[in-house]
Amino acid sequence: MMSPMAGEQTGTTTPAPTRGPARTATGTTKAAGGSGPSAPRAWRTRILVVGIVLTALNLRPAITSLGALLEEVRDGLGMSGGVAGLLTSVPPLCFGVFGIMAPRLARRFGPGAVVCAGMAAITAGLLLRPYVGGTAGFLVGSALALMGIAVSNVLMPVIVKRWFPDRVGSMTGLYSMALALGTAAAAAVTVPLTDALGGRWRTGLAVWAVLSAVAVLPWIAFVRAAGTAPADGAAPDTGSGRGEPDDGLRIIRSRTAWALAVFFGLQATAAYITMGWMAQIFRDAGVAAGTAGVLLAVTMVMGVPLAFVIPRLASRLPHQGPIVIALGVCGLAGYAGLYWAPAGGAWVWAVLLGVSNCAFPLALTMVGMRARTSAGVAELSAFAQSTGYLLSIPGPLLVGVLYQSSGGWGLPLALMAGLMVPQIVVGVLAGRNGTVEDEMAGRRAGGTAGRRRPRGNPGGGEVRD
């Protein structure tokens, strides 16, 4: 859609000037030379990498810090089990509702600016939610922080695809590894940090706003330096002359997009049940609160090395189905262990569920692989993540209701294990080689050859020469 952004993208083929500096429409001066105007300066790239890593570190502490102190928050705010279950369902609800806005915001303001605003929203939400008073205020503050997380969730694959098109696996791995590290750190450190700060759960939750405030800084520097333009709606970004998918309706008609959305939703269900309830499962089995937090941290920290390895491996395979199956089997084994011996084999079950939760970086990698262009990734990421998170909303809530009504963890664990089976099935379907652009082009070609021949160019400029 806009040539300035195409010039910022590493993978775009743009004629290089022979002499003198080039100035983009955004006012950014680019040095002439063999690298061409499409290659970002090294220092700008370093700022971007720092911003990606710091953003990833902040995408889960708002959730896992709450999971570690859920019992204290429940007691402090007078929550019932059902309301606590609702609280654990707020993250996927916000991700689904707010994430769908990310592509439009990115087209208007630029993805860097939107992520910067997202980090500021996380900071404000984390500072406000413990102190605004009452359960309703806590939910509003959480929603503000989660709104910032939602738009950043969607735009991270877009930023990786746009500025690092030849390193999607490596950069997705780095981003996923940092995300897992932030998740694990919040789970492990929140309880002892709260004790060190006087034992007040409000302070223990609010302190994570410091980390998100730091993450705002590199994005301010990057946006000011790069003059980031709005997202490249129809600009070719791979040198192939192909534009973006036509619109969201086309994505909705893609079988691959739906398979990826359902896979995303089921893995998100498992992840948020784990983050919200696993520490409580161990505590109810007689494990000390501090140890339960460490066990949750072990589950999360498994994603640090695996989140770097799995995307790199997945990007080298034409079909990601075998990885999906391996992760699903680990999840089934972990849930079975939690049912039969939650305390006796706690460390083993924590490790197995940590491996299973690496379906998240795999899903992110498949988002980048199932679309050819950065605009296609934006549409697919928004659809898969928003739809997936909306599908995941009932899971944590239902676990809370089943736990309260049955007085134990047998039924909730049976639900978790049961959902792992369709996750494996749709993950295998989503892992098939191909892109949504090719799929939609095939559908249009079939429709043109069939009984309905479109007049003009209903695709809205699929190919621009």
Tab-separated table of C-alpha atoms in Angstrom:
chain	number	residue	atom	x	y	z
A	1	MET	CA	0.000	0.000	0.000
A	2	MET	CA	2.728	2.466	0.904
A	3	SER	CA	6.138	2.627	-0.619
A	4	PRO	CA	7.936	4.055	2.460
A	5	MET	CA	7.339	0.863	4.387
A	6	ALA	CA	8.420	-1.208	1.439
A	7	GLY	CA	11.686	0.661	1.544
A	8	GLU	CA	12.146	-0.221	5.204
A	9	GLN	CA	11.670	-3.926	4.622
A	10	THR	CA	14.754	-6.045	4.346
A	11	GLY	CA	13.339	-8.430	1.768
A	12	THR	CA	12.073	-5.849	-0.689
A	13	THR	CA	13.889	-5.453	-3.983
A	14	THR	CA	14.379	-1.716	-4.528
A	15	PRO	CA	16.756	-0.079	-7.012
A	16	ALA	CA	19.690	1.472	-5.185
A	17	PRO	CA	20.744	5.021	-5.988
A	18	THR	CA	24.155	5.453	-7.490
A	19	ARG	CA	25.165	8.576	-5.594
A	20	GLY	CA	24.040	10.816	-2.791
A	21	PRO	CA	21.669	10.106	0.086
A	22	ALA	CA	18.114	9.018	-0.470
A	23	ARG	CA	15.301	10.409	1.580
A	24	THR	CA	12.118	8.452	2.099
A	25	ALA	CA	8.665	9.927	2.335
A	26	THR	CA	8.927	9.565	6.107
A	27	GLY	CA	11.873	11.880	6.243
A	28	THR	CA	14.482	9.256	7.065
A	29	THR	CA	17.773	9.693	5.266
A	30	LYS	CA	19.304	6.514	3.913
A	31	ALA	CA	22.903	6.292	2.861
A	32	ALA	CA	23.597	5.418	-0.755
A	33	GLY	CA	25.651	2.403	-1.570
A	34	GLY	CA	25.522	-1.244	-2.405
A	35	SER	CA	23.121	-2.144	0.397
A	36	GLY	CA	20.325	-0.074	-1.157
A	37	PRO	CA	17.567	1.873	0.599
A	38	SER	CA	15.771	-1.317	1.661
A	39	ALA	CA	18.490	-2.345	4.100
A	40	PRO	CA	18.018	-0.811	7.577
A	41	ARG	CA	21.037	0.641	9.236
A	42	ALA	CA	22.848	-1.676	11.606
A	43	TRP	CA	22.212	0.461	14.652
A	44	ARG	CA	18.513	0.683	13.851
A	45	THR	CA	18.373	-3.082	13.487
A	46	ARG	CA	20.020	-3.484	16.886
A	47	ILE	CA	17.433	-1.188	18.452
A	48	LEU	CA	14.704	-3.250	16.814
A	49	VAL	CA	16.150	-6.517	18.124
A	50	VAL	CA	16.345	-5.059	21.644
A	51	GLY	CA	12.747	-3.878	21.332
A	52	ILE	CA	11.567	-7.305	20.184
A	53	VAL	CA	13.324	-9.057	23.067
A	54	LEU	CA	12.066	-6.622	25.722
A	55	THR	CA	8.549	-6.799	24.306
A	56	ALA	CA	8.592	-10.587	24.443
A	57	LEU	CA	9.776	-10.485	28.053
A	58	ASN	CA	6.661	-8.470	28.954
A	59	LEU	CA	3.973	-10.505	27.190
A	60	ARG	CA	3.258	-12.941	30.036
A	61	PRO	CA	4.350	-11.611	33.489
A	62	ALA	CA	0.978	-9.881	33.882
A	63	ILE	CA	-0.582	-13.363	33.735
A	64	THR	CA	1.896	-15.683	35.442
A	65	SER	CA	2.569	-13.284	38.306
A	66	LEU	CA	-1.151	-13.399	39.017
A	67	GLY	CA	-1.166	-17.191	38.810
A	68	ALA	CA	1.544	-17.382	41.455
A	69	LEU	CA	-0.483	-15.140	43.825
A	70	LEU	CA	-3.976	-16.206	42.802
A	71	GLU	CA	-4.898	-17.529	46.246
A	72	GLU	CA	-3.768	-14.299	47.932
A	73	VAL	CA	-5.640	-12.197	45.364
A	74	ARG	CA	-8.772	-14.294	45.842
A	75	ASP	CA	-8.616	-13.852	49.601
A	76	GLY	CA	-7.751	-10.157	49.379
A	77	LEU	CA	-10.590	-9.338	46.988
A	78	GLY	CA	-13.077	-11.911	48.304
A	79	MET	CA	-13.360	-13.828	45.029
A	80	SER	CA	-15.235	-17.088	44.649
A	81	GLY	CA	-13.826	-19.967	42.637
A	82	GLY	CA	-16.085	-19.074	39.733
A	83	VAL	CA	-14.942	-15.440	39.700
A	84	ALA	CA	-11.325	-16.588	39.895
A	85	GLY	CA	-12.022	-18.806	36.894
A	86	LEU	CA	-13.454	-15.776	35.116
A	87	LEU	CA	-10.271	-13.873	35.959
A	88	THR	CA	-8.160	-16.561	34.305
A	89	SER	CA	-10.398	-16.262	31.221
A	90	VAL	CA	-9.815	-12.525	30.863
A	91	PRO	CA	-6.468	-12.890	29.004
A	92	PRO	CA	-7.822	-14.857	26.018
A	93	LEU	CA	-10.919	-12.645	25.913
A	94	CYS	CA	-8.806	-9.492	25.679
A	95	PHE	CA	-6.430	-11.101	23.191
A	96	GLY	CA	-9.338	-12.060	20.964
A	97	VAL	CA	-11.178	-8.737	21.162
A	98	PHE	CA	-8.236	-6.340	20.994
A	99	GLY	CA	-5.913	-8.407	18.802
A	100	ILE	CA	-8.206	-8.108	15.790
A	101	MET	CA	-7.620	-4.335	15.805
A	102	ALA	CA	-3.846	-4.659	15.459
A	103	PRO	CA	-3.559	-4.789	11.621
A	104	ARG	CA	-5.746	-1.714	11.203
A	105	LEU	CA	-3.811	0.200	13.860
A	106	ALA	CA	-0.538	-0.877	12.259
A	107	ARG	CA	-1.675	0.351	8.846
A	108	ARG	CA	-2.551	3.727	10.320
A	109	PHE	CA	0.295	4.332	12.769
A	110	GLY	CA	2.947	1.749	11.919
A	111	PRO	CA	3.579	-1.513	13.803
A	112	GLY	CA	6.463	-0.063	15.829
A	113	ALA	CA	4.337	2.786	17.161
A	114	VAL	CA	1.489	0.418	18.033
A	115	VAL	CA	3.802	-1.933	19.939
A	116	CYS	CA	5.265	1.075	21.761
A	117	ALA	CA	1.760	2.114	22.818
A	118	GLY	CA	1.095	-1.491	23.824
A	119	MET	CA	4.061	-1.491	26.200
A	120	ALA	CA	2.799	1.770	27.726
A	121	ALA	CA	-0.657	0.216	28.214
A	122	ILE	CA	0.888	-2.792	29.959
A	123	THR	CA	2.771	-0.468	32.301
A	124	ALA	CA	-0.347	1.522	33.174
A	125	GLY	CA	-2.476	-1.578	33.676
A	126	LEU	CA	0.040	-3.291	35.959
A	127	LEU	CA	0.341	-0.161	38.084
A	128	LEU	CA	-3.392	0.411	38.349
A	129	ARG	CA	-4.945	-3.020	38.830
A	130	PRO	CA	-3.732	-3.791	42.390
A	131	TYR	CA	-4.743	-0.394	43.746
A	132	VAL	CA	-7.969	0.722	42.051
A	133	GLY	CA	-10.015	-1.291	44.542
A	134	GLY	CA	-12.369	-4.237	44.286
A	135	THR	CA	-12.714	-7.087	41.843
A	136	ALA	CA	-14.198	-4.902	39.085
A	137	GLY	CA	-11.296	-2.465	39.242
A	138	PHE	CA	-8.821	-5.317	39.229
A	139	LEU	CA	-10.441	-6.692	36.076
A	140	VAL	CA	-10.376	-3.281	34.369
A	141	GLY	CA	-6.689	-2.774	35.156
A	142	SER	CA	-5.925	-6.286	33.945
A	143	ALA	CA	-7.847	-5.620	30.722
A	144	LEU	CA	-5.770	-2.496	30.046
A	145	ALA	CA	-2.520	-4.429	30.422
A	146	LEU	CA	-3.870	-7.290	28.347
A	147	MET	CA	-4.923	-4.911	25.580
A	148	GLY	CA	-1.295	-3.890	25.216
A	149	ILE	CA	-0.257	-7.524	25.190
A	150	ALA	CA	-2.923	-8.375	22.590
A	151	VAL	CA	-1.777	-5.945	19.905
A	152	SER	CA	1.864	-6.846	20.524
A	153	ASN	CA	1.035	-10.552	20.244
A	154	VAL	CA	-0.374	-10.029	16.768
A	155	LEU	CA	2.280	-7.629	15.492
A	156	MET	CA	5.404	-9.494	16.586
A	157	PRO	CA	5.172	-12.051	13.720
A	158	VAL	CA	4.478	-9.152	11.359
A	159	ILE	CA	7.555	-7.222	12.485
A	160	VAL	CA	9.712	-10.337	12.220
A	161	LYS	CA	8.426	-11.115	8.719
A	162	ARG	CA	8.850	-7.531	7.544
A	163	TRP	CA	12.279	-6.649	8.844
A	164	PHE	CA	13.806	-10.133	8.975
A	165	PRO	CA	12.163	-12.007	6.061
A	166	ASP	CA	15.165	-14.272	5.566
A	167	ARG	CA	15.448	-15.090	9.288
A	168	VAL	CA	11.874	-15.829	10.297
A	169	GLY	CA	12.785	-19.034	12.156
A	170	SER	CA	15.734	-17.535	14.027
A	171	MET	CA	13.984	-14.308	15.020
A	172	THR	CA	10.789	-16.102	15.970
A	173	GLY	CA	12.935	-18.407	18.093
A	174	LEU	CA	14.650	-15.455	19.786
A	175	TYR	CA	11.314	-13.747	20.430
A	176	SER	CA	9.723	-16.969	21.705
A	177	MET	CA	12.706	-17.711	23.940
A	178	ALA	CA	12.503	-14.259	25.518
A	179	LEU	CA	8.747	-14.680	25.958
A	180	ALA	CA	9.275	-17.996	27.735
A	181	LEU	CA	11.989	-16.462	29.909
A	182	GLY	CA	9.705	-13.633	30.990
A	183	THR	CA	6.907	-16.079	31.673
A	184	ALA	CA	9.113	-18.328	33.800
A	185	ALA	CA	10.764	-15.457	35.656
A	186	ALA	CA	7.418	-14.017	36.708
A	187	ALA	CA	6.222	-17.417	37.898
A	188	ALA	CA	9.392	-18.150	39.875
A	189	VAL	CA	10.224	-14.726	41.282
A	190	THR	CA	6.816	-13.253	42.141
A	191	VAL	CA	6.312	-15.080	45.460
A	192	PRO	CA	9.826	-14.501	46.907
A	193	LEU	CA	9.823	-10.952	45.526
A	194	THR	CA	6.506	-10.302	47.221
A	195	ASP	CA	7.914	-11.628	50.503
A	196	ALA	CA	10.978	-9.407	50.141
A	197	LEU	CA	8.760	-6.361	49.557
A	198	GLY	CA	6.829	-6.901	52.788
A	199	GLY	CA	4.476	-9.724	51.849
A	200	ARG	CA	1.887	-7.465	50.170
A	201	TRP	CA	0.464	-9.090	47.062
A	202	ARG	CA	-0.445	-5.709	45.588
A	203	THR	CA	3.200	-4.664	45.549
A	204	GLY	CA	4.266	-8.057	44.233
A	205	LEU	CA	2.011	-7.618	41.203
A	206	ALA	CA	2.703	-3.927	40.569
A	207	VAL	CA	6.488	-4.296	40.544
A	208	TRP	CA	6.365	-5.913	37.083
A	209	ALA	CA	5.399	-2.523	35.643
A	210	VAL	CA	9.071	-1.555	35.889
A	211	LEU	CA	10.043	-4.118	33.257
A	212	SER	CA	7.317	-3.025	30.838
A	213	ALA	CA	8.274	0.643	31.302
A	214	VAL	CA	11.817	-0.204	30.204
A	215	ALA	CA	10.413	-1.885	27.073
A	216	VAL	CA	8.846	1.395	25.934
A	217	LEU	CA	12.249	3.041	25.438
A	218	PRO	CA	13.680	1.123	22.448
A	219	TRP	CA	10.407	1.442	20.556
A	220	ILE	CA	10.409	5.209	21.051
A	221	ALA	CA	13.964	5.287	19.713
A	222	PHE	CA	13.131	2.991	16.790
A	223	VAL	CA	10.004	4.876	15.725
A	224	ARG	CA	11.769	8.236	15.941
A	225	ALA	CA	14.827	6.985	14.063
A	226	ALA	CA	13.123	4.904	11.398
A	227	GLY	CA	10.111	7.108	10.870
A	228	THR	CA	8.098	3.897	10.695
A	229	ALA	CA	5.349	4.190	8.105
A	230	PRO	CA	1.955	2.511	8.283
A	231	ALA	CA	1.855	-1.125	7.351
A	232	ASP	CA	2.296	-2.051	3.699
A	233	GLY	CA	-1.215	-3.083	2.896
A	234	ALA	CA	-0.670	-4.009	-0.761
A	235	ALA	CA	2.992	-3.279	-1.227
A	236	PRO	CA	4.943	-6.208	-2.590
A	237	ASP	CA	7.445	-7.311	-0.002
A	238	THR	CA	9.152	-10.393	-1.323
A	239	GLY	CA	10.294	-9.204	-4.700
A	240	SER	CA	7.742	-11.500	-6.286
A	241	GLY	CA	5.339	-8.816	-7.411
A	242	ARG	CA	2.573	-10.394	-5.360
A	243	GLY	CA	0.529	-8.289	-2.988
A	244	GLU	CA	-1.342	-9.117	0.161
A	245	PRO	CA	-4.414	-11.304	0.573
A	246	ASP	CA	-7.460	-9.358	-0.499
A	247	ASP	CA	-9.154	-8.872	2.852
A	248	GLY	CA	-10.262	-10.545	6.046
A	249	LEU	CA	-13.141	-12.312	4.294
A	250	ARG	CA	-10.642	-14.179	2.139
A	251	ILE	CA	-8.729	-15.275	5.218
A	252	ILE	CA	-11.960	-16.481	6.802
A	253	ARG	CA	-12.540	-18.705	3.747
A	254	SER	CA	-9.120	-20.344	4.086
A	255	ARG	CA	-9.062	-23.872	5.504
A	256	THR	CA	-5.441	-23.389	6.527
A	257	ALA	CA	-6.302	-20.208	8.426
A	258	TRP	CA	-9.119	-21.968	10.284
A	259	ALA	CA	-6.941	-24.958	11.135
A	260	LEU	CA	-4.265	-22.624	12.446
A	261	ALA	CA	-6.835	-20.591	14.410
A	262	VAL	CA	-8.286	-23.685	16.104
A	263	PHE	CA	-4.792	-24.999	16.842
A	264	PHE	CA	-3.896	-21.631	18.314
A	265	GLY	CA	-7.065	-21.643	20.397
A	266	LEU	CA	-6.534	-25.118	21.816
A	267	GLN	CA	-2.869	-24.539	22.676
A	268	ALA	CA	-3.862	-21.215	24.271
A	269	THR	CA	-6.518	-23.015	26.318
A	270	ALA	CA	-3.907	-25.427	27.639
A	271	ALA	CA	-1.394	-22.650	28.268
A	272	TYR	CA	-3.736	-20.382	30.221
A	273	ILE	CA	-5.160	-23.223	32.247
A	274	THR	CA	-1.582	-24.136	33.104
A	275	MET	CA	-0.552	-20.584	33.961
A	276	GLY	CA	-3.706	-19.894	35.935
A	277	TRP	CA	-4.256	-23.177	37.760
A	278	MET	CA	-1.199	-25.432	37.787
A	279	ALA	CA	0.343	-23.836	40.882
A	280	GLN	CA	-2.986	-24.325	42.666
A	281	ILE	CA	-3.101	-27.988	41.604
A	282	PHE	CA	0.263	-28.562	43.260
A	283	ARG	CA	-0.713	-26.571	46.357
A	284	ASP	CA	-3.888	-28.621	46.767
A	285	ALA	CA	-1.732	-31.761	46.534
A	286	GLY	CA	0.273	-30.607	49.545
A	287	VAL	CA	3.129	-28.810	47.813
A	288	ALA	CA	4.303	-25.604	49.519
A	289	ALA	CA	3.347	-22.316	47.872
A	290	GLY	CA	6.941	-21.375	47.042
A	291	THR	CA	7.663	-24.794	45.577
A	292	ALA	CA	4.450	-24.678	43.554
A	293	GLY	CA	5.573	-21.372	42.074
A	294	VAL	CA	8.946	-22.887	41.182
A	295	LEU	CA	7.217	-25.857	39.553
A	296	LEU	CA	5.156	-23.461	37.447
A	297	ALA	CA	8.399	-21.675	36.598
A	298	VAL	CA	9.932	-24.981	35.488
A	299	THR	CA	6.998	-25.483	33.149
A	300	MET	CA	7.471	-22.021	31.739
A	301	VAL	CA	11.275	-22.146	31.570
A	302	MET	CA	11.183	-25.252	29.398
A	303	GLY	CA	10.117	-22.898	26.670
A	304	VAL	CA	13.357	-20.907	26.871
A	305	PRO	CA	15.613	-23.375	25.023
A	306	LEU	CA	12.820	-25.153	23.159
A	307	ALA	CA	11.233	-21.937	21.949
A	308	PHE	CA	14.492	-21.161	20.190
A	309	VAL	CA	15.033	-24.661	18.804
A	310	ILE	CA	11.483	-25.526	17.680
A	311	PRO	CA	10.925	-22.547	15.329
A	312	ARG	CA	14.303	-23.130	13.673
A	313	LEU	CA	13.480	-26.828	13.237
A	314	ALA	CA	9.943	-26.097	12.052
A	315	SER	CA	11.150	-23.600	9.445
A	316	ARG	CA	13.335	-26.315	7.905
A	317	LEU	CA	10.507	-28.848	7.599
A	318	PRO	CA	7.913	-28.783	4.820
A	319	HIS	CA	5.338	-30.233	7.241
A	320	GLN	CA	5.239	-29.428	10.961
A	321	GLY	CA	2.877	-32.291	11.838
A	322	PRO	CA	5.508	-34.502	13.535
A	323	ILE	CA	6.386	-31.686	15.948
A	324	VAL	CA	2.699	-31.159	16.720
A	325	ILE	CA	2.278	-34.849	17.554
A	326	ALA	CA	5.367	-34.982	19.780
A	327	LEU	CA	4.243	-31.957	21.787
A	328	GLY	CA	0.733	-33.357	22.144
A	329	VAL	CA	1.962	-36.682	23.490
A	330	CYS	CA	4.000	-34.847	26.136
A	331	GLY	CA	0.861	-32.959	27.170
A	332	LEU	CA	-1.198	-36.130	27.511
A	333	ALA	CA	1.505	-37.725	29.657
A	334	GLY	CA	1.746	-34.647	31.855
A	335	TYR	CA	-1.998	-34.497	32.525
A	336	ALA	CA	-2.079	-38.210	33.320
A	337	GLY	CA	0.729	-37.707	35.818
A	338	LEU	CA	-1.063	-34.806	37.495
A	339	TYR	CA	-4.082	-37.073	37.938
A	340	TRP	CA	-2.296	-40.115	39.328
A	341	ALA	CA	0.570	-38.619	41.361
A	342	PRO	CA	0.485	-34.797	41.397
A	343	ALA	CA	2.973	-34.405	44.260
A	344	GLY	CA	5.078	-37.540	43.842
A	345	GLY	CA	6.082	-36.858	40.236
A	346	ALA	CA	5.586	-33.098	40.299
A	347	TRP	CA	8.886	-32.228	38.653
A	348	VAL	CA	8.372	-34.700	35.812
A	349	TRP	CA	4.859	-33.432	35.088
A	350	ALA	CA	6.078	-29.845	35.151
A	351	VAL	CA	8.727	-30.660	32.545
A	352	LEU	CA	6.325	-32.572	30.292
A	353	LEU	CA	3.733	-29.802	30.356
A	354	GLY	CA	6.484	-27.279	29.695
A	355	VAL	CA	7.435	-29.172	26.551
A	356	SER	CA	3.790	-29.396	25.507
A	357	ASN	CA	3.316	-25.635	25.952
A	358	CYS	CA	5.934	-25.067	23.249
A	359	ALA	CA	3.041	-25.419	20.817
A	360	PHE	CA	2.860	-21.620	21.133
A	361	PRO	CA	6.177	-20.787	19.406
A	362	LEU	CA	5.371	-23.498	16.882
A	363	ALA	CA	2.059	-21.783	16.122
A	364	LEU	CA	3.816	-18.439	15.723
A	365	THR	CA	6.292	-19.993	13.332
A	366	MET	CA	3.506	-21.534	11.276
A	367	VAL	CA	1.825	-18.116	11.042
A	368	GLY	CA	4.983	-16.797	9.401
A	369	MET	CA	5.289	-19.843	7.134
A	370	ARG	CA	1.662	-20.068	6.007
A	371	ALA	CA	1.694	-16.575	4.434
A	372	ARG	CA	4.092	-15.260	1.816
A	373	THR	CA	3.946	-11.507	2.468
A	374	SER	CA	4.127	-9.395	5.601
A	375	ALA	CA	0.620	-8.123	4.828
A	376	GLY	CA	-0.530	-11.728	4.581
A	377	VAL	CA	1.133	-12.483	7.900
A	378	ALA	CA	-0.676	-9.499	9.452
A	379	GLU	CA	-4.066	-10.786	8.282
A	380	LEU	CA	-3.326	-14.380	9.203
A	381	SER	CA	-1.806	-13.484	12.573
A	382	ALA	CA	-4.765	-11.309	13.521
A	383	PHE	CA	-7.295	-13.913	12.422
A	384	ALA	CA	-5.550	-16.942	13.924
A	385	GLN	CA	-4.701	-15.286	17.231
A	386	SER	CA	-7.958	-13.384	17.738
A	387	THR	CA	-10.145	-16.312	16.731
A	388	GLY	CA	-7.966	-18.744	18.645
A	389	TYR	CA	-7.988	-16.730	21.841
A	390	LEU	CA	-11.762	-16.287	21.643
A	391	LEU	CA	-12.117	-20.056	21.270
A	392	SER	CA	-9.941	-20.530	24.349
A	393	ILE	CA	-12.076	-18.386	26.653
A	394	PRO	CA	-14.345	-21.127	28.053
A	395	GLY	CA	-11.459	-23.414	29.036
A	396	PRO	CA	-10.016	-21.679	32.135
A	397	LEU	CA	-13.501	-20.656	33.270
A	398	LEU	CA	-14.820	-24.198	32.901
A	399	VAL	CA	-11.859	-25.539	34.868
A	400	GLY	CA	-12.718	-23.181	37.729
A	401	VAL	CA	-16.370	-24.229	37.692
A	402	LEU	CA	-15.534	-27.955	37.545
A	403	TYR	CA	-12.994	-27.562	40.340
A	404	GLN	CA	-15.469	-25.781	42.591
A	405	SER	CA	-18.392	-28.099	41.841
A	406	SER	CA	-16.478	-31.395	42.077
A	407	GLY	CA	-14.130	-30.419	44.885
A	408	GLY	CA	-11.114	-31.914	43.119
A	409	TRP	CA	-8.994	-31.905	40.002
A	410	GLY	CA	-10.143	-35.154	38.364
A	411	LEU	CA	-12.732	-33.620	36.016
A	412	PRO	CA	-10.634	-30.546	35.112
A	413	LEU	CA	-7.659	-32.750	34.244
A	414	ALA	CA	-9.861	-35.012	32.142
A	415	LEU	CA	-11.025	-31.937	30.244
A	416	MET	CA	-7.443	-30.796	29.651
A	417	ALA	CA	-6.386	-34.196	28.356
A	418	GLY	CA	-9.465	-34.474	26.149
A	419	LEU	CA	-8.751	-31.156	24.451
A	420	MET	CA	-5.235	-32.281	23.573
A	421	VAL	CA	-6.559	-34.774	20.992
A	422	PRO	CA	-8.247	-32.255	18.656
A	423	GLN	CA	-5.245	-29.959	19.158
A	424	ILE	CA	-3.031	-32.621	17.601
A	425	VAL	CA	-5.458	-33.164	14.699
A	426	VAL	CA	-5.852	-29.512	13.689
A	427	GLY	CA	-2.148	-28.873	14.284
A	428	VAL	CA	-1.260	-31.525	11.726
A	429	LEU	CA	-3.677	-29.895	9.256
A	430	ALA	CA	-2.238	-26.417	9.924
A	431	GLY	CA	1.283	-27.752	9.453
A	432	ARG	CA	0.789	-28.746	5.823
A	433	ASN	CA	3.075	-27.026	3.334
A	434	GLY	CA	1.572	-24.046	1.491
A	435	THR	CA	0.440	-20.450	1.972
A	436	VAL	CA	-2.938	-18.803	2.343
A	437	GLU	CA	-2.178	-16.650	-0.719
A	438	ASP	CA	-1.766	-19.776	-2.854
A	439	GLU	CA	-4.832	-21.370	-1.320
A	440	MET	CA	-7.000	-18.330	-2.019
A	441	ALA	CA	-5.561	-17.965	-5.519
A	442	GLY	CA	-6.503	-21.578	-6.173
A	443	ARG	CA	-10.015	-20.997	-4.897
A	444	ARG	CA	-10.393	-17.926	-7.123
A	445	ALA	CA	-9.042	-19.805	-10.127
A	446	GLY	CA	-11.488	-22.626	-9.472
A	447	GLY	CA	-14.342	-20.170	-9.118
A	448	THR	CA	-13.395	-18.397	-12.346
A	449	ALA	CA	-13.269	-21.669	-14.246
A	450	GLY	CA	-16.612	-22.719	-12.791
A	451	ARG	CA	-20.084	-21.379	-13.084
A	452	ARG	CA	-19.357	-17.868	-11.779
A	453	ARG	CA	-16.949	-15.641	-13.670
A	454	PRO	CA	-16.199	-12.410	-11.762
A	455	ARG	CA	-16.427	-9.132	-13.584
A	456	GLY	CA	-13.439	-6.823	-13.477
A	457	ASN	CA	-10.980	-7.594	-10.683
A	458	PRO	CA	-12.901	-8.670	-7.560
A	459	GLY	CA	-9.653	-9.614	-5.891
A	460	GLY	CA	-8.892	-5.960	-5.301
A	461	GLY	CA	-5.560	-5.967	-7.077
A	462	GLU	CA	-4.111	-9.351	-6.243
A	463	VAL	CA	-1.177	-8.848	-8.602
A	464	ARG	CA	0.275	-5.426	-9.205
A	465	ASP	CA	2.813	-5.025	-11.980
